[in-house]
Short mmCIF file of C-alpha atoms in Angstrom, two decimals:
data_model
loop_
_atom_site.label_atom_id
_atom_site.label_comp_id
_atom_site.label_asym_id
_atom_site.label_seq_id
_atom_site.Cartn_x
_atom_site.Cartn_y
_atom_site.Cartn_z
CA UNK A 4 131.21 109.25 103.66
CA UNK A 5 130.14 111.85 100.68
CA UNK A 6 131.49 115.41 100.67
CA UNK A 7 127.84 116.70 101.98
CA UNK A 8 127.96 114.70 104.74
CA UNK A 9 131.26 115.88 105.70
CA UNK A 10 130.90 119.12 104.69
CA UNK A 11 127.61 118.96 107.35
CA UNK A 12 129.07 117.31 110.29
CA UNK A 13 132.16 120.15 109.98
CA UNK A 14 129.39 123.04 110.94
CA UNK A 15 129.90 124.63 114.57
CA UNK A 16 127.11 126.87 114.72
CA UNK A 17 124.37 124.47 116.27
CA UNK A 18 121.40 126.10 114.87
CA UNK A 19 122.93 126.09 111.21
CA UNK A 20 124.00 122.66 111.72
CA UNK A 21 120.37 121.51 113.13
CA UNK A 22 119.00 123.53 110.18
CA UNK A 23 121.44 121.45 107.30
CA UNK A 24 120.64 118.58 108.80
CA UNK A 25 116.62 118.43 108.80
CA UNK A 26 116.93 120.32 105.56
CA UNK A 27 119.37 117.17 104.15
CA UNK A 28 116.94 114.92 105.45
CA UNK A 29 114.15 115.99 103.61
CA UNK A 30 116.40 115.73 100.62
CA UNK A 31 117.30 112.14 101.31
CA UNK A 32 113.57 110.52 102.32
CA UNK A 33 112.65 112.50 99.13
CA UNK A 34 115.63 110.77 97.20
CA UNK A 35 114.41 107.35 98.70
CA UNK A 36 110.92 107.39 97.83
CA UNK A 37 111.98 108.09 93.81
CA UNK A 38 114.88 105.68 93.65
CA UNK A 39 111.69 102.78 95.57
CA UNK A 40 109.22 104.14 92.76
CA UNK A 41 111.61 103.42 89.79
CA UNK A 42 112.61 100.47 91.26
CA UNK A 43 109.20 99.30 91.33
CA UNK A 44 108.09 100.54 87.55
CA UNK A 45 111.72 98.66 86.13
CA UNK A 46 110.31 95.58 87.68
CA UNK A 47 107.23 95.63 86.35
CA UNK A 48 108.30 96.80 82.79
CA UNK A 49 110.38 93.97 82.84
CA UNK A 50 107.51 91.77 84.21
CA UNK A 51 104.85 93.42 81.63
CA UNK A 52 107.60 92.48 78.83
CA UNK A 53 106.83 88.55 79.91
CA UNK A 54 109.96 87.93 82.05
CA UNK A 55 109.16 85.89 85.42
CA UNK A 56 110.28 87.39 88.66
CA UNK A 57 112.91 84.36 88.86
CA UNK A 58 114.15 85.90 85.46
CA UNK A 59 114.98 89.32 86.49
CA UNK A 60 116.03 88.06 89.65
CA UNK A 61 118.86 86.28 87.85
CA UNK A 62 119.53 89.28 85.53
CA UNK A 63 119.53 91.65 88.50
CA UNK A 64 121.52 89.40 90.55
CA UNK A 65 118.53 89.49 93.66
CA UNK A 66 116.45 86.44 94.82
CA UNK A 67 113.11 85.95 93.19
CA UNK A 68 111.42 86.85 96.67
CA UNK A 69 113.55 89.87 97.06
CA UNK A 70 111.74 91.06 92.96
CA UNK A 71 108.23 89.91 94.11
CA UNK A 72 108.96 92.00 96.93
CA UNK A 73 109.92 95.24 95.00
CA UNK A 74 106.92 94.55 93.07
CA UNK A 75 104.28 94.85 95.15
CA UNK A 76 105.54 97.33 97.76
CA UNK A 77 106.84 100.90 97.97
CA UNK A 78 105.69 103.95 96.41
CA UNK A 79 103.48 103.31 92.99
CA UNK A 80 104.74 104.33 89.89
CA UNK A 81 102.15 106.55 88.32
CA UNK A 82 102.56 108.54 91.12
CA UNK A 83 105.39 110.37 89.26
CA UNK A 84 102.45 111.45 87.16
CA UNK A 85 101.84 113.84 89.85
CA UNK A 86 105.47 115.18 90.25
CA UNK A 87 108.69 113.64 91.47
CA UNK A 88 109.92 114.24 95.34
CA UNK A 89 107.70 117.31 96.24
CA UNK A 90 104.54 118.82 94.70
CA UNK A 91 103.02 121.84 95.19
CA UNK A 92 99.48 122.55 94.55
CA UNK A 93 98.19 126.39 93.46
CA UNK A 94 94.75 127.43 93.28
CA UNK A 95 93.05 131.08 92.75
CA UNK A 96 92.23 133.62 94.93
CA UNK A 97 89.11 135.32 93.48
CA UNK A 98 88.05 139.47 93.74
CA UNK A 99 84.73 139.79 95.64
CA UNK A 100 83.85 142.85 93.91
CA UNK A 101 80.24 142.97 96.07
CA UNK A 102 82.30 143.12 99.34
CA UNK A 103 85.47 144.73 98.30
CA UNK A 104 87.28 141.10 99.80
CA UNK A 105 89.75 138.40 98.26
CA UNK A 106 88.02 135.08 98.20
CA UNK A 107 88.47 131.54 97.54
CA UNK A 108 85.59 129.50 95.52
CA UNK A 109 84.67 126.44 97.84
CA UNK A 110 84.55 123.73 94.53
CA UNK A 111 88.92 125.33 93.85
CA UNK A 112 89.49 124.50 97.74
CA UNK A 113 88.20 121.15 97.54
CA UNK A 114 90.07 120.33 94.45
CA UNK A 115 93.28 121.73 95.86
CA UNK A 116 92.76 119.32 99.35
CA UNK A 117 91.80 116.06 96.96
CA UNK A 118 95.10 116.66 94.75
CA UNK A 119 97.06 117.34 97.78
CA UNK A 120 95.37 113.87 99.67
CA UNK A 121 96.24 111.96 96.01
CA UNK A 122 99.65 113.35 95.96
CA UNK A 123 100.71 112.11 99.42
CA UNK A 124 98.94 108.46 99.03
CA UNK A 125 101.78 108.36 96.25
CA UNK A 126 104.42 109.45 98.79
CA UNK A 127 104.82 112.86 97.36
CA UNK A 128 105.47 115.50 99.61
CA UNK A 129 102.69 118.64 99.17
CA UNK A 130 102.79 122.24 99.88
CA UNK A 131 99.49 124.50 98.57
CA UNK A 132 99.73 127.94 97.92
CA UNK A 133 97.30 130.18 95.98
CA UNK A 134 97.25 132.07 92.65
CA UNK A 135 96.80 135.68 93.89
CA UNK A 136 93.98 137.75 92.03
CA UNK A 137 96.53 139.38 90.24
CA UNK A 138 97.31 136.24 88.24
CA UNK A 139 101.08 136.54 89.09
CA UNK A 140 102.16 132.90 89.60
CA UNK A 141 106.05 132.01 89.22
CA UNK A 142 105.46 128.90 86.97
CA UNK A 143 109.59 128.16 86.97
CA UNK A 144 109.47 125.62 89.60
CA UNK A 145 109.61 121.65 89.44
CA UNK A 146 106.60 120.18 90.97
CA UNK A 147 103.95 122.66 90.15
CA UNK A 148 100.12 121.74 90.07
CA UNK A 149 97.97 124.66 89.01
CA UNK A 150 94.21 124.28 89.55
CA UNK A 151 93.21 127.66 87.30
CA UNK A 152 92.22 128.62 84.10
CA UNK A 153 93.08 131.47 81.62
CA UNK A 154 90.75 134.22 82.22
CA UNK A 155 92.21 134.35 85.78
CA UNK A 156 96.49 134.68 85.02
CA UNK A 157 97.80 135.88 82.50
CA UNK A 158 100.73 133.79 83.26
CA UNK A 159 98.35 131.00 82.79
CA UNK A 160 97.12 132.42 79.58
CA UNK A 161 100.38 131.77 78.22
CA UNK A 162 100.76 128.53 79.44
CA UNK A 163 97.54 127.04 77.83
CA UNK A 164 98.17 129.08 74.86
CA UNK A 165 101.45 126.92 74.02
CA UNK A 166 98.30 124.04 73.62
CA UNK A 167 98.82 122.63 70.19
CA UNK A 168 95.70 121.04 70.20
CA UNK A 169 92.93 122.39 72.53
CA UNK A 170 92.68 126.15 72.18
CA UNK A 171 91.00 128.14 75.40
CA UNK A 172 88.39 130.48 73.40
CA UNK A 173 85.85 133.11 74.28
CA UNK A 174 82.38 132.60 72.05
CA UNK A 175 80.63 134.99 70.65
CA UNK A 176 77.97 135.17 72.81
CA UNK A 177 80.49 135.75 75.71
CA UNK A 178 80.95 132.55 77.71
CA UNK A 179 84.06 130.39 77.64
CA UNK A 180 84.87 127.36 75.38
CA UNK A 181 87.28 125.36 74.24
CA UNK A 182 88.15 124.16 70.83
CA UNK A 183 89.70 120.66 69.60
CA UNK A 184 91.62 121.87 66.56
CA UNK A 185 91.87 118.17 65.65
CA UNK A 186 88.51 117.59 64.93
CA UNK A 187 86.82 121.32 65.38
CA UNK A 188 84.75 120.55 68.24
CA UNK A 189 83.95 123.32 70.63
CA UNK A 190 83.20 122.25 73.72
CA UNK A 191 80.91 124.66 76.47
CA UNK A 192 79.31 124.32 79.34
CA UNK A 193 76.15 123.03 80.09
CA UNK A 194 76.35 126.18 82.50
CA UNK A 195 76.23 128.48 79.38
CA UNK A 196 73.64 126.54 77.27
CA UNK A 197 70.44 126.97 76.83
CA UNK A 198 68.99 125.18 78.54
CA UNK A 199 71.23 125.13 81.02
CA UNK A 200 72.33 121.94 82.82
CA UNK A 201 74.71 120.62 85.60
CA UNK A 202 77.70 119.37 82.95
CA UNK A 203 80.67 121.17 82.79
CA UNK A 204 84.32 120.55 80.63
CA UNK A 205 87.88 120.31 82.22
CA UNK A 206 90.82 120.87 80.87
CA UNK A 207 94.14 118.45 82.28
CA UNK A 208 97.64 118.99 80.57
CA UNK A 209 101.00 119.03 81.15
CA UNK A 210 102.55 122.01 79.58
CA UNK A 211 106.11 123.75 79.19
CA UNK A 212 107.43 126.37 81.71
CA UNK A 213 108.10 129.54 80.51
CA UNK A 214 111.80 128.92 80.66
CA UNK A 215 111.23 125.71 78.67
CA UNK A 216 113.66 123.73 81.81
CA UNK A 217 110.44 121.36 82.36
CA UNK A 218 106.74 121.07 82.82
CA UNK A 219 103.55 121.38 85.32
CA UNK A 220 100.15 120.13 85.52
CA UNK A 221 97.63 122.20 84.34
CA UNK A 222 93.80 121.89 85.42
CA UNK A 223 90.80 124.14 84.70
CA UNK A 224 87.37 123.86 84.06
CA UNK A 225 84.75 126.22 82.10
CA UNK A 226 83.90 126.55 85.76
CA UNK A 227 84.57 125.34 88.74
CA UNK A 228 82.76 122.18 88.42
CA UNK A 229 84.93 121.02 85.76
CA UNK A 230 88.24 120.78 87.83
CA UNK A 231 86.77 118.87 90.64
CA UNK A 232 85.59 116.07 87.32
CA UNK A 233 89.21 116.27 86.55
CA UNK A 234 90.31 115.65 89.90
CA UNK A 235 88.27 112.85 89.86
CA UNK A 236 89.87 111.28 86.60
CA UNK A 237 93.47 111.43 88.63
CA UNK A 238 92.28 109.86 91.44
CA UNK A 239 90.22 106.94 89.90
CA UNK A 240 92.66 106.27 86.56
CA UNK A 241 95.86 108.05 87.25
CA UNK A 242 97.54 104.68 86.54
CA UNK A 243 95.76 104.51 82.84
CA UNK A 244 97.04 107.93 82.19
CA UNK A 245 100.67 107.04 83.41
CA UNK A 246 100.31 104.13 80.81
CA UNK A 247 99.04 106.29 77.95
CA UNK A 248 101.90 109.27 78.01
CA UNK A 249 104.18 108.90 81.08
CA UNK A 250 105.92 112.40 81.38
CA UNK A 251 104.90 113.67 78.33
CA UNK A 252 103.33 116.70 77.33
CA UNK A 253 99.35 116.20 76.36
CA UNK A 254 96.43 117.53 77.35
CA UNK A 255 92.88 116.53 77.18
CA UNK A 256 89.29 117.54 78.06
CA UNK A 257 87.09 115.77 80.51
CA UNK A 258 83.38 115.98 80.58
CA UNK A 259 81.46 116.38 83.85
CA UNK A 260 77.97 115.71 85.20
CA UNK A 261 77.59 116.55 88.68
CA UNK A 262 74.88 117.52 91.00
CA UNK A 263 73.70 120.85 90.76
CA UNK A 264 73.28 121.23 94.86
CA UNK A 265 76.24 119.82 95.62
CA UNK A 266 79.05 120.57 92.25
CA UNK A 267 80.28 117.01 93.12
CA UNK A 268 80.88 115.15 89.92
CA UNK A 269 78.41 112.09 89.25
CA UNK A 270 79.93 110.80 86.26
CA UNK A 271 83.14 111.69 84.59
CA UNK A 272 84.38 111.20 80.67
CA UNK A 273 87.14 111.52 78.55
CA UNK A 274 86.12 113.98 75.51
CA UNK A 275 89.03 113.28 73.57
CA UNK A 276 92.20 111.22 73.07
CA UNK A 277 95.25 112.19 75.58
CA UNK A 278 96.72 114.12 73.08
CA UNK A 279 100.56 113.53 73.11
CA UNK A 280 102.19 116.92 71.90
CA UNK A 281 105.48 115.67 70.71
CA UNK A 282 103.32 113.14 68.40
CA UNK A 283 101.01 116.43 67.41
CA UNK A 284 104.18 118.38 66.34
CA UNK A 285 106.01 115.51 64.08
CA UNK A 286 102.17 114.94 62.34
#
């Protein structure tokens, strides 16, 4: 019996003790899902490496049905691409100057529910919240997903600023772009063209905290159309992007051409390699 249980069953105060236990419990399905998902991804490393299920079954000291098992059940791995235990997904509030009223942009709500539906078909466990119009965010939490872009926090603004690579900029002509340093491509909306068309750019990374003790998930578009195309990326080839940089910093921009009546994405690109940041830094 561990010290936590102990130290649990010892509480007298029933409403405490009911408390520390459903709280504990949480902690523990939590625990289980993560130690089933690496279970899984060891297996098939190993498997991917060109070992047979009987030979890590031998190595591991399990039967070969017990490995074929692990393999194709439980909680997928690229899941943890997503976050690890819990998630919790933020997206803006926006100033209705017109009205004098807070608002929420219908294109951020639907990305927020799609990342949250993604995020529990992994077996994560999903909270929202939302980015107030003050752009105050506390970005020193594990878990964070932040649907928002840099004009809108300047906690944010930081964040993307820290972006070796793909630099958030402000043309001269006014209307957002942003800027692969790598090859000087700056990339704008089909919004703020002329002529103007239904194609927007996301942004996806995952970027340091501001106390440097981890990392979140960054999306934003040029608009709004843009994050729902990067949504769209996660939930079609978040297992490709697990394979390319695991839980590595990067970032990368997504082109998106969607329908004009609706914002929803009809086709969605990759407008640049996954940049890995600890690679960028040693070049």
């Amino acid at each position: 019996m561990s010290d936590e249980l102990q130290r649990i069953m010892a509480i007298d105060d029933p409403y405490l003790l009911l408390r520390e236990v459903t709280t504990r419990l949480a902690d523990a399905q939590q625990e289980v899902t993560e130690l089933a998902r690496l279970r899984r991804r060891v297996v098939q490393d190993l498997h991917a490496q060109g070992l047979s299920y009987a030979q890590i079954a031998a190595k591991a000291g399990l039967s070969r049905g017990r490995i074929h098992q692990i393999r194709h059940t439980g909680p997928a791995p690229e899941g943890a691409f997503l976050g690890r235990g819990a998630v919790t997904v933020a997206t803006p509030l926006r100033r209705d100057d017109e009205r004098g009223r807070t608002v929420v942009a219908v294109d951020d709500v639907s990305s927020g529910k799609r990342l949250e539906e993604l995020a529990r078909t992994y077996g994560l466990d999903v909270t929202s919240e939302h980015v107030p119009v003050s752009g105050e965010i506390d970005l020193n939490r594990d878990g964070l997903i932040v649907v928002c872009g840099p004009r809108m926090s300047q906690a944010m603004w930081d964040t993307y600023a820290q972006d070796p690579v793909l630099e958030w900029q402000r043309a001269e002509d006014g209307p957002w772009t942003v800027v692969d340093r790598q090859t000087g491509t700056v990339h704008r909306s089909g919004q703020d063209s002329d002529p103007a068309r239904p194609y927007d750019v996301g942004y996806l990374g995952r970027l340091s905290r501001p106390d440097g003790n981890g990392s979140l998930l960054a999306i934003a578009g040029i608009h709004t159309q843009g994050s729902l195309g990067v949504v769209q990326l996660l939930a079609n080839d978040l297992n490709t992007l697990w394979g390319q940089v695991g839980d590595h910093q990067f970032s990368t921009l997504v082109g998106v051409e969607y329908d004009p009546e609706t914002s929803e994405p009809r086709s969605v690109e990759l407008l640049c390699p996954l940049y890995r940041h600890d690679e960028e830094a040693a070049a």
